Coordinates of C-alpha atoms in Angstrom, one line a residue:
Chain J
X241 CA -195.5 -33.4 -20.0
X242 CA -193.7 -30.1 -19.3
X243 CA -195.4 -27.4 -16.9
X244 CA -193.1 -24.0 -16.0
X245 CA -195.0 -22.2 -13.5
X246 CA -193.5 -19.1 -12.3
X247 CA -190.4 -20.5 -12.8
X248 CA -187.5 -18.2 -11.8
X249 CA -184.1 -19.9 -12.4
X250 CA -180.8 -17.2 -10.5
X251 CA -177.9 -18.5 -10.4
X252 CA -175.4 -18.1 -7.4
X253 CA -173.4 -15.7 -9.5
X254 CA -176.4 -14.0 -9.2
X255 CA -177.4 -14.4 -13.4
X256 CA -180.8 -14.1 -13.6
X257 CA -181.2 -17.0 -16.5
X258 CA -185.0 -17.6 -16.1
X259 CA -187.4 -14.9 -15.1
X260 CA -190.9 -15.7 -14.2
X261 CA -191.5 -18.8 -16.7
X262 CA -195.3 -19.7 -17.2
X263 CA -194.9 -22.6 -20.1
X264 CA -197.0 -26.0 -21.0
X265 CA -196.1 -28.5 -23.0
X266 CA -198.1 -31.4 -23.7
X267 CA -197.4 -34.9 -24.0
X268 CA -196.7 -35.7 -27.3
X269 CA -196.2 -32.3 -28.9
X270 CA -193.1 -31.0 -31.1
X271 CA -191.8 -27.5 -30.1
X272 CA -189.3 -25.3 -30.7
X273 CA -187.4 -22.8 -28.5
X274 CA -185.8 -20.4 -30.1
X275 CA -183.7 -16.9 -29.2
X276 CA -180.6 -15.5 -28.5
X277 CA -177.3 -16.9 -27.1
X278 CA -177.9 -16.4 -22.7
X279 CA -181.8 -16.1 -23.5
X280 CA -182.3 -19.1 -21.0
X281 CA -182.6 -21.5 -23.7
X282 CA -179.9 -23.9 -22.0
X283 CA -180.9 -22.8 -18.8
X284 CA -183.9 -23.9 -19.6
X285 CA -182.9 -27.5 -20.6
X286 CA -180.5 -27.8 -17.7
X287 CA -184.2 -27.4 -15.3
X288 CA -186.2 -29.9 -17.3
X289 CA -182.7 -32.2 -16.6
X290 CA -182.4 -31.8 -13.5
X291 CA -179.1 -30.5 -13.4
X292 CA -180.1 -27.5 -11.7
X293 CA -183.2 -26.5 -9.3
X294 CA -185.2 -23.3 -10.0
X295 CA -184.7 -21.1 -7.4
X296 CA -188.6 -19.8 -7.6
X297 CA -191.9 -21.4 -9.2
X298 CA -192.8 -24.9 -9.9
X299 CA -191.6 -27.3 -12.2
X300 CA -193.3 -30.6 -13.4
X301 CA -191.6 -32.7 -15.7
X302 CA -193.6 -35.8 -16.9
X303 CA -195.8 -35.7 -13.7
X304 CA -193.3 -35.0 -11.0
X305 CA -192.3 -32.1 -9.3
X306 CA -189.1 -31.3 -10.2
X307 CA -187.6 -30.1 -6.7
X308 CA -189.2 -33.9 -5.3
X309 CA -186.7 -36.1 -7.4
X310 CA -184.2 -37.3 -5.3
X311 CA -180.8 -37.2 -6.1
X312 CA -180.9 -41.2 -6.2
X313 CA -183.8 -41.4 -8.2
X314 CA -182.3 -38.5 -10.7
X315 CA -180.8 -41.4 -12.9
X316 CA -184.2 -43.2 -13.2
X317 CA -185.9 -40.0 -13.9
X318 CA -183.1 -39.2 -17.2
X319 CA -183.8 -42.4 -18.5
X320 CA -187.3 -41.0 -19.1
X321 CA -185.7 -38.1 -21.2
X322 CA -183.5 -38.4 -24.4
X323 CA -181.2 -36.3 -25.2
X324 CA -178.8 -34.9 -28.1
X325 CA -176.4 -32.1 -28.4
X326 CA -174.8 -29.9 -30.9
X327 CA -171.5 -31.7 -30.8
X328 CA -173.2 -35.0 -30.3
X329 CA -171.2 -36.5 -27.3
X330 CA -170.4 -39.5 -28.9
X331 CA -167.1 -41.7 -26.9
X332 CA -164.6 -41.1 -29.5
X333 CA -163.3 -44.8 -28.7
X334 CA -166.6 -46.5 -29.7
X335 CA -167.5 -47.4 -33.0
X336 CA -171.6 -46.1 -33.6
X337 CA -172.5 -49.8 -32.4
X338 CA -170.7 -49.6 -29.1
X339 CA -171.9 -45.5 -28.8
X340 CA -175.7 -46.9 -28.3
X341 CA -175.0 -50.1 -26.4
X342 CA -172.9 -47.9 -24.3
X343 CA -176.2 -46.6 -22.7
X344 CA -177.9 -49.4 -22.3
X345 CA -175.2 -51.2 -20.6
X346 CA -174.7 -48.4 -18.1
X347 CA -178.7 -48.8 -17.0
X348 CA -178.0 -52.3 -16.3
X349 CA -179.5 -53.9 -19.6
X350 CA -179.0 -57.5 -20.3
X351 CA -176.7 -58.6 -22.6
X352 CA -178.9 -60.4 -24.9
X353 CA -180.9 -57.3 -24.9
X354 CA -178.5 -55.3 -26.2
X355 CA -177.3 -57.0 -28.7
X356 CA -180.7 -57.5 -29.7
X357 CA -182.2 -53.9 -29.4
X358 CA -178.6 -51.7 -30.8
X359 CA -179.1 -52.7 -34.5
X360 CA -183.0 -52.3 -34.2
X361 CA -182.5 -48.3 -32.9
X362 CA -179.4 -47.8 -35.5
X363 CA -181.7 -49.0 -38.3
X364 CA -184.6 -46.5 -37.1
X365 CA -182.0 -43.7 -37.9
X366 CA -180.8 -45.5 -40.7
X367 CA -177.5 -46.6 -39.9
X368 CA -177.2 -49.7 -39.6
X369 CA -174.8 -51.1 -42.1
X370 CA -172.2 -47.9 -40.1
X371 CA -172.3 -49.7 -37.2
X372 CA -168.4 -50.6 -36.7
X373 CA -167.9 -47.5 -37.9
X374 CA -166.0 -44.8 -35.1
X375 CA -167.4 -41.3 -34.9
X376 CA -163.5 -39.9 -36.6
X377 CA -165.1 -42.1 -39.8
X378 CA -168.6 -40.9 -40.2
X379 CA -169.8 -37.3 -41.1
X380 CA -171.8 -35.1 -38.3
X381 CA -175.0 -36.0 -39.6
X382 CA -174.2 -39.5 -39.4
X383 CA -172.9 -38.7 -35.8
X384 CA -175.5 -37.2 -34.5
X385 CA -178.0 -39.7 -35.8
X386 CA -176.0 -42.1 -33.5
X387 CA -176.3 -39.7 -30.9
X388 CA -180.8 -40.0 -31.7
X389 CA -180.3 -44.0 -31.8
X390 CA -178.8 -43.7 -28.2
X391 CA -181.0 -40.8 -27.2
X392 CA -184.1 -43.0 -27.8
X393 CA -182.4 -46.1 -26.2
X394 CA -185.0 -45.8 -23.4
X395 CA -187.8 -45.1 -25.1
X396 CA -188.0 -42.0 -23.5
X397 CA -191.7 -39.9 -23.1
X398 CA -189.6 -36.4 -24.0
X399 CA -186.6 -36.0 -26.5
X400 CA -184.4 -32.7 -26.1
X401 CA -182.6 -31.4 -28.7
X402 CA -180.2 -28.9 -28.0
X403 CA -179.1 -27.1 -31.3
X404 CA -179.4 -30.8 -33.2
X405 CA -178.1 -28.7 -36.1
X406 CA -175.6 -26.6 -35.0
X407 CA -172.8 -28.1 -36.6
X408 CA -174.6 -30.1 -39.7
X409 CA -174.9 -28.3 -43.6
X410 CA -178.3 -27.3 -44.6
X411 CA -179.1 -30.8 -46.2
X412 CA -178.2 -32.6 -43.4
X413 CA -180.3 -30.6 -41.2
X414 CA -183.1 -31.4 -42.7
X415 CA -182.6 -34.9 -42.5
X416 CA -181.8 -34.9 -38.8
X417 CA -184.6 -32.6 -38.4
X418 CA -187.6 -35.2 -40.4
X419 CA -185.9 -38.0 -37.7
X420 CA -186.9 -36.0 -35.0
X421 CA -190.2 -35.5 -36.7
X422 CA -190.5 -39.1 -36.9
X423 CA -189.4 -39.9 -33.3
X424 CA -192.3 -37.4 -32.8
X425 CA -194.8 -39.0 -34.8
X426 CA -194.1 -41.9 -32.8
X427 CA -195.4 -40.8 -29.8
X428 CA -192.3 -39.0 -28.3
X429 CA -192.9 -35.4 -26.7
X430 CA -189.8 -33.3 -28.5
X431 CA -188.3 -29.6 -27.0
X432 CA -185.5 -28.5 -29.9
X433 CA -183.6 -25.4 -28.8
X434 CA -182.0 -24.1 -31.7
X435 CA -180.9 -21.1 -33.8
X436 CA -181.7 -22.2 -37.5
X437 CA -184.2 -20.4 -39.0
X438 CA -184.7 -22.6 -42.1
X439 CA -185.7 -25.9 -40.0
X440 CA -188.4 -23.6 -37.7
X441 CA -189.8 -21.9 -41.0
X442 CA -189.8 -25.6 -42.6
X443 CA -191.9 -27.3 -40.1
X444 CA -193.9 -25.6 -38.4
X445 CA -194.3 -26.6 -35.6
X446 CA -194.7 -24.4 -32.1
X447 CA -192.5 -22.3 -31.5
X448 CA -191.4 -20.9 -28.0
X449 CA -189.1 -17.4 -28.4
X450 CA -187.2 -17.1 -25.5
X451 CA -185.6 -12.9 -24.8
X452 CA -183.4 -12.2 -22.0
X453 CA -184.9 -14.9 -19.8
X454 CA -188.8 -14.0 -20.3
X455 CA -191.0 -15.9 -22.8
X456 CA -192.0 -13.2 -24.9
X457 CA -193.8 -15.7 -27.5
X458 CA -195.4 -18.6 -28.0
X459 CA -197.2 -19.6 -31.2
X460 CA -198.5 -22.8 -32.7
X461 CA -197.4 -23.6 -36.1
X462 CA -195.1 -20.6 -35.7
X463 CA -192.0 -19.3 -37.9
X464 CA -188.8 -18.1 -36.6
X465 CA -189.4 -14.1 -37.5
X466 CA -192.8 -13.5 -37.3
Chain N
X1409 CA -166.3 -58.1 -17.4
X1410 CA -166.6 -54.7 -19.6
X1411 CA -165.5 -53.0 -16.6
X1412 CA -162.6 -54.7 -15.9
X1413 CA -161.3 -54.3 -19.8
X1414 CA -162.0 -50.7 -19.2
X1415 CA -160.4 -50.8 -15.9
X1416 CA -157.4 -52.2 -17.0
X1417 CA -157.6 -49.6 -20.1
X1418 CA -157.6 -46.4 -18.4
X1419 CA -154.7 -47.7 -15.7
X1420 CA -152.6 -48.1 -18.9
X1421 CA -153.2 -44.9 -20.2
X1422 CA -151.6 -43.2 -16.9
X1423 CA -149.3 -45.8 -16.7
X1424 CA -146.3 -43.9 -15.2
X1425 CA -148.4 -42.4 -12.8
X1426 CA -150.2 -45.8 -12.3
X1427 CA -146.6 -47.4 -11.8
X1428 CA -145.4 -44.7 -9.8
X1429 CA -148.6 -45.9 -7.6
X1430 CA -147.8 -49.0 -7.2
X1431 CA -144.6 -48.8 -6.2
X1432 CA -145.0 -46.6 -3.4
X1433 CA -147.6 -48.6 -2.1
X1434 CA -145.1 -52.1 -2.6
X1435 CA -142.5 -49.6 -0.4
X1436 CA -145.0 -49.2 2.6
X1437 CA -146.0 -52.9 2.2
X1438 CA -142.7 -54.4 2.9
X1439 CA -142.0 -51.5 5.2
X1440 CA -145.2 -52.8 6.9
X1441 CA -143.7 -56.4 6.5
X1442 CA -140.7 -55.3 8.5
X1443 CA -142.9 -54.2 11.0
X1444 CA -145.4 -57.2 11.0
X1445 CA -142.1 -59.7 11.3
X1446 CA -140.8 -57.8 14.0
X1447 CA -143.8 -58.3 16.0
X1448 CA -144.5 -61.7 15.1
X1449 CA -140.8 -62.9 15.9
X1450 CA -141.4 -61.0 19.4
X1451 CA -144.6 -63.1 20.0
X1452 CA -143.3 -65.8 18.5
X1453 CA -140.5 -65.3 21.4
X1454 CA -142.2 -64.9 24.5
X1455 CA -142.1 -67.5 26.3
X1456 CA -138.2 -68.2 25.6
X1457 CA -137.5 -64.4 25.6
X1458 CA -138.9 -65.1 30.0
X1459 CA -136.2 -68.0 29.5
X1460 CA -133.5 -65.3 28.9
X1461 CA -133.9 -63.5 31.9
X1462 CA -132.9 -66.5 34.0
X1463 CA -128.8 -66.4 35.2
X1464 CA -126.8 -70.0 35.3
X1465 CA -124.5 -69.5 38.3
X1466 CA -121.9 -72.7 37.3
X1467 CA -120.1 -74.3 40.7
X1468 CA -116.0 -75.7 40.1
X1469 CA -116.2 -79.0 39.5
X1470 CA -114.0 -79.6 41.9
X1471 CA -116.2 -78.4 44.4
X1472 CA -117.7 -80.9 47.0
X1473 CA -121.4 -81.3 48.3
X1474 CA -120.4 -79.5 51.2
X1475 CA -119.4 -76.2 49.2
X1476 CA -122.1 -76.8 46.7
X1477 CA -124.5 -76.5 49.2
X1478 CA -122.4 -73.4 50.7
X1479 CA -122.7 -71.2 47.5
X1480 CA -126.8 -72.3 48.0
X1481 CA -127.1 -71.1 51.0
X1482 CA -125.2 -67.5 50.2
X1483 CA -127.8 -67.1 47.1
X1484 CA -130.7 -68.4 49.3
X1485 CA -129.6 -65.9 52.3
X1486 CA -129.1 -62.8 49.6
X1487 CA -133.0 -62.3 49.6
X1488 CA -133.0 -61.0 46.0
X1489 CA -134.0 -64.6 44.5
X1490 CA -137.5 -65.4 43.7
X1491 CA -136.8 -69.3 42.4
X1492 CA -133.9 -71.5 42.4
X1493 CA -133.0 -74.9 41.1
X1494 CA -130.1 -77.0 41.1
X1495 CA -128.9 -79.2 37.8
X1496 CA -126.4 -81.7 39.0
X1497 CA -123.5 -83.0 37.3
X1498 CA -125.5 -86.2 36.7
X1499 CA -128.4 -84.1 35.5
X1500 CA -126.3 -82.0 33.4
X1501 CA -124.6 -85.2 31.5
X1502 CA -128.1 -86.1 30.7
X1503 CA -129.3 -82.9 29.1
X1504 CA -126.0 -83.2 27.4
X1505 CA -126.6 -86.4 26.2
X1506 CA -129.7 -85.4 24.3
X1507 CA -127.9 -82.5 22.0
X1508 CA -124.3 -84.6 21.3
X1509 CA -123.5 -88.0 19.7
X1510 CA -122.8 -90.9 21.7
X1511 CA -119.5 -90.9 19.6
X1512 CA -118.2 -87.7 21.2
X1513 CA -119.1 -88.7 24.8
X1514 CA -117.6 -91.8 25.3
X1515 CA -115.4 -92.0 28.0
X1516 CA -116.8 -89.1 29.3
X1517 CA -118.9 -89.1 32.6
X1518 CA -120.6 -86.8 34.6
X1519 CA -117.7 -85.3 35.8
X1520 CA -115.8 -83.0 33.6
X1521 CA -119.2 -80.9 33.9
X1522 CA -120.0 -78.6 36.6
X1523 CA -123.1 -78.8 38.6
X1524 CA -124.9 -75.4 38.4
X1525 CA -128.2 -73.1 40.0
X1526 CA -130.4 -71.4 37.7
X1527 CA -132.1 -68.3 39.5
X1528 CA -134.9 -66.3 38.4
X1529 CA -134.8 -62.7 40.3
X1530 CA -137.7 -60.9 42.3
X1531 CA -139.0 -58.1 40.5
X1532 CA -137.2 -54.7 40.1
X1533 CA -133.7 -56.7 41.3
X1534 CA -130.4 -55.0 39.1
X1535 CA -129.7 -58.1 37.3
X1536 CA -126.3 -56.8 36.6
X1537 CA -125.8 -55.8 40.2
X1538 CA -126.8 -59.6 41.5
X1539 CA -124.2 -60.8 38.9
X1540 CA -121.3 -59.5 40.0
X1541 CA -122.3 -60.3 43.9
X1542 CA -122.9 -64.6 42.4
X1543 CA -119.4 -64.1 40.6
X1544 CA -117.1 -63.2 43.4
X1545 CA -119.2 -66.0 45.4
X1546 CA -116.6 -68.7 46.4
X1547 CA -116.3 -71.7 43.9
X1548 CA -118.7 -69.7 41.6
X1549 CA -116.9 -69.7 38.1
X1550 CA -118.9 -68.6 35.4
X1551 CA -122.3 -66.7 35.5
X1552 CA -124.6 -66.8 32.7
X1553 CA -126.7 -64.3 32.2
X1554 CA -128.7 -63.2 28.5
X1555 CA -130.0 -60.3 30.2
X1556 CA -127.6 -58.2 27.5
X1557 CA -129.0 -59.6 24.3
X1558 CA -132.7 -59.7 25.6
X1559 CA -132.1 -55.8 25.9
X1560 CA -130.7 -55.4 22.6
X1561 CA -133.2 -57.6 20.7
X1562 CA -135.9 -55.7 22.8
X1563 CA -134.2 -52.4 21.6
X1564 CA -133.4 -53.5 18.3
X1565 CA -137.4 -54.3 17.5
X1566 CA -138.0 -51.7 19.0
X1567 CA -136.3 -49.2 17.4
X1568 CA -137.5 -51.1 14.2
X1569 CA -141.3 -51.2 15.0
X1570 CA -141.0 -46.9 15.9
X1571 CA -138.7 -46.5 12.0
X1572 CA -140.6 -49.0 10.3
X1573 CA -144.1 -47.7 11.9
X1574 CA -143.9 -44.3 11.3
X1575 CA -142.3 -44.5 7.7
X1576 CA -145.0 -46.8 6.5
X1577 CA -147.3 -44.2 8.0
X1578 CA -145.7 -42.2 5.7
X1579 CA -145.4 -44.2 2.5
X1580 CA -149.3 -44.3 3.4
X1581 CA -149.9 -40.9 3.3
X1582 CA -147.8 -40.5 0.1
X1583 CA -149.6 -43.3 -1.6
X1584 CA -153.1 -42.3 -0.7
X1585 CA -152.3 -39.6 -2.5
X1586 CA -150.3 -40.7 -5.5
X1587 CA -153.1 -43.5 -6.4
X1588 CA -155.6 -40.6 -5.7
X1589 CA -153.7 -38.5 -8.2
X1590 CA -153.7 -41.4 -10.9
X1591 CA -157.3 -41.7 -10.3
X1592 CA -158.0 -38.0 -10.7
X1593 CA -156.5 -38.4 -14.4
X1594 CA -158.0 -40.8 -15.6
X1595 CA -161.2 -38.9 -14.7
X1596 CA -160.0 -35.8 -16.1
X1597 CA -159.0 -38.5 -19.2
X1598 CA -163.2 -39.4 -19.5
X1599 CA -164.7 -36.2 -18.1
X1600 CA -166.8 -36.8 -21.3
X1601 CA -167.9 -40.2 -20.6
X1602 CA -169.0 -39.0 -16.8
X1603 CA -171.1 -36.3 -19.1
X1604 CA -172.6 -39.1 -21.3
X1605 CA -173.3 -41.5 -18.5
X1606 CA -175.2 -38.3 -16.2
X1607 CA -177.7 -37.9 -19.1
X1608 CA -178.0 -41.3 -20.1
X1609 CA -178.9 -41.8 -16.5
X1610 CA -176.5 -44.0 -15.3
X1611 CA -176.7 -44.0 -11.3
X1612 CA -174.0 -42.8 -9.0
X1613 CA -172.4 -45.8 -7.7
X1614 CA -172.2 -46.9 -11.7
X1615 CA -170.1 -43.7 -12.1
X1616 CA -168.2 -43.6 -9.5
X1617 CA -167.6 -47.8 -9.9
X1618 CA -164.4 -48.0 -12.5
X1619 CA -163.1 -45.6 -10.5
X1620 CA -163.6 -47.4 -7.1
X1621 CA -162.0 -50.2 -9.2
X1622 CA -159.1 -48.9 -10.3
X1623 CA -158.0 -47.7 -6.8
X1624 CA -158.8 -51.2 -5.9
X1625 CA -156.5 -52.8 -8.5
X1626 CA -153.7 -50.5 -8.2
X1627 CA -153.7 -51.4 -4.2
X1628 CA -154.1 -55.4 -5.5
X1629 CA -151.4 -55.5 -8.0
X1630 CA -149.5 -53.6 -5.2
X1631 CA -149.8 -56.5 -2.4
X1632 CA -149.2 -59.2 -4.9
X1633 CA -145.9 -57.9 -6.0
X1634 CA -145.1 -56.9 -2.6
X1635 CA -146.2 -60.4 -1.4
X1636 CA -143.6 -62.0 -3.5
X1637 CA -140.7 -59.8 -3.2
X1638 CA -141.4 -60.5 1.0
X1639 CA -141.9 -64.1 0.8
X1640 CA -138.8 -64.5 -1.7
X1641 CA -137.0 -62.2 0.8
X1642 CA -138.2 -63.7 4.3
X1643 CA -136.6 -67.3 2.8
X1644 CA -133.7 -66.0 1.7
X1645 CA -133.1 -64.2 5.1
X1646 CA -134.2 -67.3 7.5
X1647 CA -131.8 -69.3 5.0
X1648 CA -129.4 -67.1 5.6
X1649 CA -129.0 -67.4 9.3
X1650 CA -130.0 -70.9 9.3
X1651 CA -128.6 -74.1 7.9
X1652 CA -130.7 -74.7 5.2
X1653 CA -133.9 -76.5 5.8
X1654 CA -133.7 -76.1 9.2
X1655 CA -136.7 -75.2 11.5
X1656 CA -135.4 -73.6 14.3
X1657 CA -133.3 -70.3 12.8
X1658 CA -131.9 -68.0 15.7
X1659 CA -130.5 -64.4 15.3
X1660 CA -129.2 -62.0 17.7
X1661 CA -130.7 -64.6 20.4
X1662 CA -134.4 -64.9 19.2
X1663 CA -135.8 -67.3 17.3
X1664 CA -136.9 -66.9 13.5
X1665 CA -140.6 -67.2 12.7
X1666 CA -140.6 -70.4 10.5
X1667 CA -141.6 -68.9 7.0
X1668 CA -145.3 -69.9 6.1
X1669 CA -146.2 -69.2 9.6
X1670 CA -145.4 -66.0 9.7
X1671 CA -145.8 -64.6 6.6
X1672 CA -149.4 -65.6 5.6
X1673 CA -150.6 -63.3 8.3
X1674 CA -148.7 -60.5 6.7
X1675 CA -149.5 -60.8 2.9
X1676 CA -153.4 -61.2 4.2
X1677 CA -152.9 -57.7 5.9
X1678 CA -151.0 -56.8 2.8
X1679 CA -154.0 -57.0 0.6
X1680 CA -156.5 -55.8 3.5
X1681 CA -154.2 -52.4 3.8
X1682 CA -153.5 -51.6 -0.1
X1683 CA -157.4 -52.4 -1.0
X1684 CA -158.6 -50.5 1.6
X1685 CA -156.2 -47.7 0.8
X1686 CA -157.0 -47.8 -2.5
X1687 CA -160.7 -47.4 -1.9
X1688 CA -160.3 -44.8 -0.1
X1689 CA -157.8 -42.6 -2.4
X1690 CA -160.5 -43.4 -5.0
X1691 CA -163.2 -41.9 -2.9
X1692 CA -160.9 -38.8 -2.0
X1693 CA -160.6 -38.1 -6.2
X1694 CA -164.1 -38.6 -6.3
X1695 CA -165.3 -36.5 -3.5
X1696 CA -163.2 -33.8 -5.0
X1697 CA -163.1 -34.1 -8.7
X1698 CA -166.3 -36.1 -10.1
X1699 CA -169.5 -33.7 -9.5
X1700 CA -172.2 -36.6 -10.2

């Protein structure tokens, strides 16, 4: 799904993010990437995004080279990949309804579609009777389970999560993390980038640590010390 | 139809810049009106404006055939005269006939009008020059001559077309900028939706869309008020100079453009201009403000 090879990511300010990345990941897997704040963890999803080129290396994502994308096929290609962030990105003006038809409308889906498909992915993260609801009204775990129903609009091959937890009490973190599990189990490759120890020691699951732009471990069924 | 609702959302949000928008693009509309008008009442003109630059040398009635024909000869001999014709008394009474009541006439005849040449001059000829030279001409007593107000309207239009032309330039300029500016906030207004819709994978030319649209709709609702204000102006003006419902309205010796004539031309290059203008003060913000 994901191949790094030799993957060297400097930016023009002359940051050297990514340094000489040699990573698989295979379709269907659940992995985490964990480390430090400016260990290339962002850098690393910005790549697999395509909102930056490595400068160095190759870089496959779901069968094509990165560098090969064109910038008019970019779109096509992030429909393929879900995404959610720490502070969701959710249009404040849009109720949790809107929030997920929102991206379907934008990739040209019919109308009948959407009305038909929106409560379908809001009841897969269990939100369906919030759906008038605006993100000022709901909690951040309810928010950013909005911000899974639209990541998932697609039915993307590869979810990122970038710090999914971030901002969310322990509880809650859980709970968002067994709904990524679950878009897993599903079928859906997952990458979460994060910083919570609890939610890597709970599931273990792979677990990628990332130092000063260098993978300097990679374990299945890892934890987040050891 | 979502994108027009949003459209219409985000103009409202900036509306003082939004206004401020449209109004300088209704100034350099009717500023571009005056301009268009000018033109079209000069083509409109064309053909009687050549009219103007014919002199009426008018004999003394008193004068006889013999003398008549003496004048003739001193034009003819002059050299400076490309064309000549002579209008009788007779012929005159008729033309006269045509524009007066019967009423007024009667009793009249052919007489108490004078016979007269009409001259067109060769090329490069000082009209004025050849004016003076038919007025001291024995039994010559008037010369007619528009020569004076063809200048002025010529200089008047001009002078409007080069103040006119160059501040709609201008007004362009400024405008291009000012709906550019409006644009630019309400991009800065959703920089998070542009986020959203990059990693949802919306394409390009869906980003960039409400944008193109609201430059497009600022330039509309532009020409459309702009549109009226001429076309409630234009009447007004022609009814102004003219009797009302009248057809024919002159001022400062050209004729008026009759008002739908004219003025459809102009409101279609009103909307043309501001659309166009607007597109492209969208696609300045764009290029410089939305990295896609």
């Amino acid at each position: 799904m994901i191949n790094f090879s030799n993957v060297t990511m400097v930016y023009r300010s002359g940051c050297e993010a990514l340094k000489n990345i040699d990573l698989s990941i295979a379709r269907g897997e659940f992995a985490f990437v964990i480390g430090p704040s400016g260990s290339g963890k962002s850098t690393m999803i910005k790549l697999i995004m395509k909102e930056e080129e490595p400068t160095g290396g190759e870089l496959f994502v779901n069968g094509q080279d990165i560098r090969d994308i064109h910038r008019y096929e970019t779109p096509y290609f992030r429909r393929k990949i879900g995404v959610v962030f720490q502070d969701f990105k959710l249009l404040k003006n849009k109720t949790a309804y809107q929030n997920v038809a929102f991206a379907l409308r934008m990739t040209n889906t019919k109308p009948r579609q959407i009305r038909k498909m929106v409560p379908q992915l809001l009841s897969v993260v269990g939100l369906l009777d919030k759906s008038n609801e605006y993100p000022a009204e709901m909690s951040g775990g309810e928010q950013q389970r909005v911000a899974l129903a639209r990541a998932i609009a697609h039915n993307p091959d590869l979810l990122i999560a970038d710090e999914p937890t971030g901002n969310l009490d322990p509880d809650t973190s859980l709970e968002i993390m067994n709904l990524i599990y679950k878009i897993n189990q599903m079928g859906t490759t997952v990458l979460v980038a994060t910083h919570d120890k609890t939610i890597v020691d709970a599931f273990r699951q792979r677990v990628i640590v990332l130092h000063d732009g260098r993978v300097v471990r990679d374990v299945p069924e890892g934890r987040y010390g050891v | 139809m979502h994108i027009i609702g949003e459209v219409i959302t985000n103009l409202f949000k900036n509306r003082v810049l939004t206004l401020t928008s449209i109004f300088s693009i209704i100034l350099m509309l009717i500023l571009v009106g005056v301009f268009g008008v000018f033109l079209l009442t000069l083509s409109y003109n064309s053909e009687y404006m050549d009219d103007m630059l014919e002199i009426r040398i008018f004999i003394n009635p008193e004068a006889d055939d013999y003398r008549i024909s003496a004048v003739e000869d001193s034009l003819i001999k002059d050299g400076r005269i490309e064309y000549i014709a002579y209008i009788s008394k007779e012929q005159a009474f008729e033309d006269v006939k045509k524009i007066y009541d019967k009423e007024i006439l009667e009793g009249l005849g052919p007489d108490f009008l004078p016979a007269s040449y009409t001259v067109r001059l060769k090329e490069d000829v000082d009209a004025d020059n050849f004016v003076s030279f038919a007025e001291n001409l024995r039994d010559v007593y008037r010369v007619d001559f528009h020569q004076r107000s063809f200048d002025f309207a010529a200089n008047l239009s001009n002078w409007v077309n080069i103040v006119a032309g160059s501040l709609s330039v201008l007004l362009g300029i400024l405008s291009l900028f000012l709906v550019s500016n409006t644009i630019r906030l309400t991009m800065a207004g959703r920089s998070d939706e542009v986020i959203i819709m990059k990693f949802i994978g919306a394409t390009e030319a869906r980003i960039k869309k409400p944008f193109i649209l609201e430059g497009v709709t600022i330039g509309f609702i532009g020409a459309l008020i702009a549109s009226l204000i001429m076309s409630f102006a234009y009447s007004k003006f022609f009814d102004w100079f003219g009797a009302e419902g009248s057809t024919e309205v002159f001022l400062a010796g050209l004729r008026l453009v009759p008002v739908r004539e004219s003025v459809l031309l102009i409101y279609l290059a009103f909307f043309g201009i501001s659309i166009v203008l607007g597109m492209l003060a969208s696609q300045m913000a764009i290029r410089r403000h939305l990295k896609v």
